XYZ file of C-alpha atoms in Angstrom:
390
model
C 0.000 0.000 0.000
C 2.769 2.263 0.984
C 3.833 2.142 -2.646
C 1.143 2.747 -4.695
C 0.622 5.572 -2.397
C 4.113 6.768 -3.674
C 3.632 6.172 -7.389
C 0.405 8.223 -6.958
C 2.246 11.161 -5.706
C 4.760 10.326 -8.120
C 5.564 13.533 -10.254
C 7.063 11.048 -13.071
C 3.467 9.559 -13.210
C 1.842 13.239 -13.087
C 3.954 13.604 -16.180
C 3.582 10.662 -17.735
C -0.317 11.338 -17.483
C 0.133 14.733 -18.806
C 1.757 13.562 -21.813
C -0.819 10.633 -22.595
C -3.687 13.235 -21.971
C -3.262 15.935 -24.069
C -1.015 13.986 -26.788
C -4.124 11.567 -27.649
C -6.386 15.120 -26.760
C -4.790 16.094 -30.360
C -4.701 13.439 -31.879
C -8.465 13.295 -31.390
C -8.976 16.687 -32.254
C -7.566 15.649 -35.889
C -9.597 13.550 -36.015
C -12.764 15.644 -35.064
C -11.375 17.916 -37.450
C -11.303 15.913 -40.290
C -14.692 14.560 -39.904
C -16.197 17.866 -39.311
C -14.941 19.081 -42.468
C -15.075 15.756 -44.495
C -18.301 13.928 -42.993
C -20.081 16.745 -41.359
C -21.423 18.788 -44.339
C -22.238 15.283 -46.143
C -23.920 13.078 -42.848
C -24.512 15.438 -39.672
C -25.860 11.453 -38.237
C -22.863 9.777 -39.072
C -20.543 12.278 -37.810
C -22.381 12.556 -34.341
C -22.189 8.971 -33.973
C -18.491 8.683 -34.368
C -17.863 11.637 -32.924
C -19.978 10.126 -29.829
C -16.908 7.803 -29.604
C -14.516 10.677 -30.151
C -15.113 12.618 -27.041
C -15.940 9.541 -24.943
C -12.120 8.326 -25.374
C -10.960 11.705 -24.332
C -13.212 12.670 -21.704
C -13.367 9.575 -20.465
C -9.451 9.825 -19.573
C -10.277 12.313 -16.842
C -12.794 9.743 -15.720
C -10.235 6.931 -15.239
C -8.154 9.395 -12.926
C -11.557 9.966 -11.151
C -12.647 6.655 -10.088
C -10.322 4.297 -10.577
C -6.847 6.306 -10.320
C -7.895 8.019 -6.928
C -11.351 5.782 -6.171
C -13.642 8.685 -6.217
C -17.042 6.956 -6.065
C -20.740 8.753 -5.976
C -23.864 7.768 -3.487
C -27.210 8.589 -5.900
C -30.142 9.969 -4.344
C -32.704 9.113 -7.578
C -36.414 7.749 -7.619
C -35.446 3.963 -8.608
C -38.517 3.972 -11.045
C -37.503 7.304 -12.727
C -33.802 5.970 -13.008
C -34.379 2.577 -14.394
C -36.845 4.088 -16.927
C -35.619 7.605 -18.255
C -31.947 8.501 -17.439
C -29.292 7.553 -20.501
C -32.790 7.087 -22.312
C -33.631 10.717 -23.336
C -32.477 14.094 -24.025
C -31.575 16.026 -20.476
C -31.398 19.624 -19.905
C -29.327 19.702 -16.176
C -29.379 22.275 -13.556
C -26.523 21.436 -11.292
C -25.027 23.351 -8.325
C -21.362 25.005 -9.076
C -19.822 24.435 -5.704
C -17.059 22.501 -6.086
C -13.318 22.305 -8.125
C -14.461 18.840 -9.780
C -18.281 19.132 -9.299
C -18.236 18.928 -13.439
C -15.996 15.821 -12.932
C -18.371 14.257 -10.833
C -21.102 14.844 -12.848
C -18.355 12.713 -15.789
C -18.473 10.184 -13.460
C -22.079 9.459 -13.352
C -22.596 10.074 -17.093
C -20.312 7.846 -17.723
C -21.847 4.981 -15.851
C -25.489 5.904 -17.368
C -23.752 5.355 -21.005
C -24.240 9.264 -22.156
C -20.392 10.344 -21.597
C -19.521 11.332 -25.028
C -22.474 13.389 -25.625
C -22.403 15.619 -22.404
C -22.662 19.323 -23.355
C -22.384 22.763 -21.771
C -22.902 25.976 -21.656
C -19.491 27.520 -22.008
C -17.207 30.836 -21.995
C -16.794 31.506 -26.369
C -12.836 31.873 -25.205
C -12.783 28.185 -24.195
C -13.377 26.974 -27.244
C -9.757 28.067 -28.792
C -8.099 25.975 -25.844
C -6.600 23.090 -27.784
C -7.749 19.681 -26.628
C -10.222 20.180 -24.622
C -11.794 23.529 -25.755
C -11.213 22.259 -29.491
C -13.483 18.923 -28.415
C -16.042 20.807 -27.005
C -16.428 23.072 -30.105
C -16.193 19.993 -32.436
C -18.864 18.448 -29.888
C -21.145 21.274 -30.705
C -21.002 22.504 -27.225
C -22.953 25.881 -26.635
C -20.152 29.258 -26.794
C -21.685 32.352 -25.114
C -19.584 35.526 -25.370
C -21.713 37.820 -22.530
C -23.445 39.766 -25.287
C -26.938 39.290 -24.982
C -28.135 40.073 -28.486
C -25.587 37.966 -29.777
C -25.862 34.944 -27.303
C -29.817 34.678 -27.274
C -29.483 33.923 -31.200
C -26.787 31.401 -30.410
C -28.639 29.612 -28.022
C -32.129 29.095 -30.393
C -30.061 28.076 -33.207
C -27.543 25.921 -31.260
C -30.068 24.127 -29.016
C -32.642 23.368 -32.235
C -28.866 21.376 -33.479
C -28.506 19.569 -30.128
C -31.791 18.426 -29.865
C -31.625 16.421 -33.440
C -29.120 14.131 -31.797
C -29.657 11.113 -33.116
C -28.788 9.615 -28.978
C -29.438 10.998 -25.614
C -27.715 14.125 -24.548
C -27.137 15.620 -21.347
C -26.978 19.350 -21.560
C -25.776 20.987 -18.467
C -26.335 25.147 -17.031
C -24.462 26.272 -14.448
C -27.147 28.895 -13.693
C -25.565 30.324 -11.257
C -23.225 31.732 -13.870
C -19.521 31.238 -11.988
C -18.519 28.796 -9.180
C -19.449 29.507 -5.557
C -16.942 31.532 -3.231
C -17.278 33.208 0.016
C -16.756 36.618 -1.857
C -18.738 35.958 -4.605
C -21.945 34.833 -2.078
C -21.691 37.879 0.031
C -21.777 40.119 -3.767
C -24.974 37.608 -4.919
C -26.689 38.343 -1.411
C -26.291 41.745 -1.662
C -27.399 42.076 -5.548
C -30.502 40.118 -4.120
C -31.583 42.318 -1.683
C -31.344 45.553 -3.584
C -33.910 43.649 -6.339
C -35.722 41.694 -3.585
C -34.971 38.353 -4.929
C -34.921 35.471 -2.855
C -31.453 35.605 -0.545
C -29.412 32.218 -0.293
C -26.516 31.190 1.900
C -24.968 28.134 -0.092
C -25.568 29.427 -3.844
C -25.142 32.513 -5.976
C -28.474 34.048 -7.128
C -29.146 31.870 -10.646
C -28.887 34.436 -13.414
C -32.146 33.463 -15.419
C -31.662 35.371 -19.089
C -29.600 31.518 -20.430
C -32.308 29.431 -19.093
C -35.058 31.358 -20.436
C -34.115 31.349 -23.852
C -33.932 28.234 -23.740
C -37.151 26.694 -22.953
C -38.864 27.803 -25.660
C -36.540 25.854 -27.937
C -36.377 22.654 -25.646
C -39.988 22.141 -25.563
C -41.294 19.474 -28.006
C -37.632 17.870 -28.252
C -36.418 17.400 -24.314
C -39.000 15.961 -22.223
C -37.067 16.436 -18.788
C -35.111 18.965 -16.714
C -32.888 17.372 -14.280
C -32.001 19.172 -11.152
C -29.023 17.893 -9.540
C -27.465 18.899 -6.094
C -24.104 17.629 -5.316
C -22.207 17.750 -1.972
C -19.159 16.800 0.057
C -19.233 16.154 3.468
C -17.062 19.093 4.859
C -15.572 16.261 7.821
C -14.006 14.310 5.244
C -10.251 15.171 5.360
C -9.978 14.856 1.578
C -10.844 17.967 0.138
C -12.757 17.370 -3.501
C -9.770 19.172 -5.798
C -8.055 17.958 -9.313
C -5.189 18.026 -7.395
C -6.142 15.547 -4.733
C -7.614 13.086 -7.693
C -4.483 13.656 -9.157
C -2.181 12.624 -5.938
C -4.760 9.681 -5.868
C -6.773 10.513 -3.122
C -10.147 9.215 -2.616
C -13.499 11.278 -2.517
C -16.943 10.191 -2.011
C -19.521 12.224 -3.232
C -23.317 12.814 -2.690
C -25.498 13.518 -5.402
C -29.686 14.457 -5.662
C -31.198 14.017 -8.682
C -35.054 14.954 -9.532
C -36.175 14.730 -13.178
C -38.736 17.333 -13.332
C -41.024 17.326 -16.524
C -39.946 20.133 -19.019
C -44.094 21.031 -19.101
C -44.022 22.197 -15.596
C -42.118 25.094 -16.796
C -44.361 27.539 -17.200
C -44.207 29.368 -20.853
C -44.332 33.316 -19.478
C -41.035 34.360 -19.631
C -41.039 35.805 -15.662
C -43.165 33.087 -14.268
C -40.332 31.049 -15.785
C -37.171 32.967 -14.191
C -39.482 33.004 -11.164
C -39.870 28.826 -11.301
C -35.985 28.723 -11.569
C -35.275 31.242 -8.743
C -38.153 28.297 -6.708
C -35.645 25.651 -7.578
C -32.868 27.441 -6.057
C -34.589 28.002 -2.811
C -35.143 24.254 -2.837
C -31.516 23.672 -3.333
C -30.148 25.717 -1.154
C -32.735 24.274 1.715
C -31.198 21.074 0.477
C -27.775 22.089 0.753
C -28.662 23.595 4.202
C -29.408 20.554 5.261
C -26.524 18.213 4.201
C -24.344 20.596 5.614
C -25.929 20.151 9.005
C -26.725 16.701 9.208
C -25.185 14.462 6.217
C -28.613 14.238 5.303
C -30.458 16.063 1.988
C -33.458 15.349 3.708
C -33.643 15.945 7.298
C -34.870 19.377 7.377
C -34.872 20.632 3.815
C -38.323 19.486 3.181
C -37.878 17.220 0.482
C -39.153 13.927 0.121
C -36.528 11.525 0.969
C -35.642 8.597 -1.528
C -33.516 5.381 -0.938
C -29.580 6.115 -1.765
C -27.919 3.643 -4.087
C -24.260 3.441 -6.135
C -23.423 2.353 -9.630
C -20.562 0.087 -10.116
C -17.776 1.966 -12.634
C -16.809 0.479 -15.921
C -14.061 -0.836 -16.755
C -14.136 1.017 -20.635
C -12.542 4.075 -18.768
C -9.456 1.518 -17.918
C -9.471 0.045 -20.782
C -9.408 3.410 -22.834
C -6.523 4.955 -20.512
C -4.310 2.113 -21.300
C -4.948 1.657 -24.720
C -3.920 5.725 -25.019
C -0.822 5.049 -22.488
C 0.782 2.283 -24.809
C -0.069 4.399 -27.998
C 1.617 7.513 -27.136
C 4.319 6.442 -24.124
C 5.820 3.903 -26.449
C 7.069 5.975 -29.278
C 7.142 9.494 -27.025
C 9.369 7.849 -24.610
C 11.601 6.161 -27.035
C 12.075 9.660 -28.366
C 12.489 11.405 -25.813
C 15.317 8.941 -24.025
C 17.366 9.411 -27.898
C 17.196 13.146 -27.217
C 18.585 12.919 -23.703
C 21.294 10.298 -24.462
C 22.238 11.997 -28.043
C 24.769 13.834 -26.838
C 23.649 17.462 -28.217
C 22.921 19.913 -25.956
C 20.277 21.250 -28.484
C 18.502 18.135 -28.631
C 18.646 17.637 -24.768
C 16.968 21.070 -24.104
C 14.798 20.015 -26.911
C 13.872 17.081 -24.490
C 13.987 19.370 -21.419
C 11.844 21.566 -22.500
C 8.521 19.083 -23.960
C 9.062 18.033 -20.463
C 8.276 21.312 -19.201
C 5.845 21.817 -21.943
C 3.700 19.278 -20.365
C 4.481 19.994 -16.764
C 3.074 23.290 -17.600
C -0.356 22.092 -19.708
C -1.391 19.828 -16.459
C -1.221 22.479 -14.262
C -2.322 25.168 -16.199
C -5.221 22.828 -16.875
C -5.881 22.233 -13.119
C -5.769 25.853 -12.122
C -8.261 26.597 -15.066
C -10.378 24.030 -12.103
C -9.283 25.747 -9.101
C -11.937 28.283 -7.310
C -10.867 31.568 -7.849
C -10.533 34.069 -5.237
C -11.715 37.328 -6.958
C -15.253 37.861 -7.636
C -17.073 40.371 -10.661
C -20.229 38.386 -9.304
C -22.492 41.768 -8.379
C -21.362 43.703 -11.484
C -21.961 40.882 -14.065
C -25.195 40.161 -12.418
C -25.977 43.433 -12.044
C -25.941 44.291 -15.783
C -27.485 41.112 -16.449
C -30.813 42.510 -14.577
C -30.342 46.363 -16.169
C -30.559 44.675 -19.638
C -33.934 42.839 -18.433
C -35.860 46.193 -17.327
């Protein structure tokens, strides 16, 4: 035990991860590439399907570091009858919590196990979208790219959402409605912001900024039967603090995760009444939250009905996948790399030195884009979200 504990804080094995990830991240994006341009035009169908496949062998990557690297593992609060009958089985529009460094990860996780991995899409930042591997697959993945112009975005989201919903398999599309991860700064600007417009004031999210979700009803009706609203939580005892960094060091997480599948008809169509039924939801989750908090429990005093907890047992495709990728690119990309260090040229060495470096620098760029950020715009983007409303 004591070492595997060491190879998982290994920094070799950080690296060696590093260089697996984001070498087969561009190969895939080729590939993406060349379909998008060659099959695309010709066979949207075909191209989703393979692209399906695609993004599954690069998301699923991050999975395999997830559960089976550092044993992260989720306890599923779901109605047993809505499970075994809908999820992985239709077209989802989520509304998740944006609490945690790897709540998004989590949320992998469970995809994963339901069989919908590769088609999991988000609402996203327009910037992301030039970030090679990962920003590159979501564009190619038809992901949703907002740029915080409203007359700009609201067109996007019609046209992009009447494209996702023509999947030819079940997608899961998720809204952080909350707009940017929770912080202790950030909460005490949403509070504020939601007093001065006498919204509804909550301790454990940011006001939901309703413009995104809005929009998108309108389009979603008719083609997604089901809004699933999903609260996830940690138990702050646990010593294990939910980061990348801990999953990457190989240390073990268990998470807790509510879902309700809430027909899309019970939104109502007015426009306010709408914002108003989302701002509902967020009391409910924050009640929820509240609770867990407190007591472990989602249920004890948030005033939800309780349902049985249950797990899924992870797949061994993410393992499979990872290792496959690991022989592909270590094999030749070592072999290279030990003929650089051992050619005797100082150019070629610091040729080796530096795609080292290279990829030291990609994995942890890549977990600080994860890591909760201290500053906070919260009250002035949300306050020119409302201004635009009036």
């Amino acid at each position: 035990m004591g070492s595997l504990s060491y190879l998982k804080r290994s920094r070799i094995v950080h690296l060696l991860f590093a260089i697996t990830f984001f070498t087969s991240g561009l190969i895939i994006n080729l590939m993406q590439c060349i379909l998008y341009f060659g099959l695309r035009p010709f066979s949207k169908y075909f191209y989703r399907k393979i692209n399906y496949y695609l993004c599954y062998s690069f998301y699923s990557q991050l999975v395999f570091m997830a559960e089976w690297w550092a044993g992260a593992d989720i306890i599923l609060y779901i109605d047993k009858k809505d499970f075994d009958k809908y999820y992985g089985h239709e077209h989802g529009y989520l509304l998740m919590n944006h609490s945690y460094e790897i709540d998004w990860l989590i949320g992998w996780v469970f995809c994963e196990r339901i069989k919908v991995l590769g088609n999991c899409k988000a609402y996203a930042k327009k910037s992301i979208q030039y970030i090679p591997t990962l920003g590159w697959a979501w564009k190619f993945a038809e992901s949703i790219f907002l740029q915080r112009s409203w007359d700009k975005d609201k067109e996007v989201i019609g046209s992009q959402i009447r494209e996702l919903a023509d999947y030819p398999d079940s997608i899961w599309l998720l809204l952080y409605a909350e707009g940017t991860r929770f912080t202790p700064e950030k909460a005490e600007a949403s509070k504020k912001f939601a007093k001065e417009k006498g919204l509804p004031v909550l301790k454990h999210h940011l006001t939901p900024r309703t413009r995104g979700f809005t929009a998108s009803i309108p389009h979603l009706r008719g083609k997604v039967d089901a809004i699933y609203d999903i609260q996830l939580a940690f138990k702050p005892s646990e010593t294990t603090k939910p980061t990348m960094t801990n999953l990457l060091l190989g240390k073990k997480v268990e998470a807790h995760m509510y879902i309700n599948r809430i027909p899309l008809n019970s939104v109502p169509e007015n426009e306010e009444e709408a914002a108003q039924w989302l701002h509902n939801i967020y009391q409910v989750k924050d009640r929820m939250q509240e609770s867990f908090l407190e007591s472990g429990d989602f249920f004890a005093t948030s005033g939800v009905p309780k349902v049985d907890s249950f797990k899924l047992e992870r797949r061994m495709w993410t393992f499979v996948n990872t290792a496959f990728w690991s022989i592909v690119i270590l094999v030749p990309m070592l072999y290279y790399l030990v003929k650089l260090f051992l050619s005797g040229s100082l150019c070629f060495f610091s040729i080796g030195v530096g795609i080292i470096i290279l990829f030291f620098l990609l994995m942890y760029k890549t977990i600080g884009m994860s890591e909760i950020s201290k500053s906070s715009s919260y009250g002035a983007a949300a306050g020119a979200e409302q201004k635009k409303m009036k």
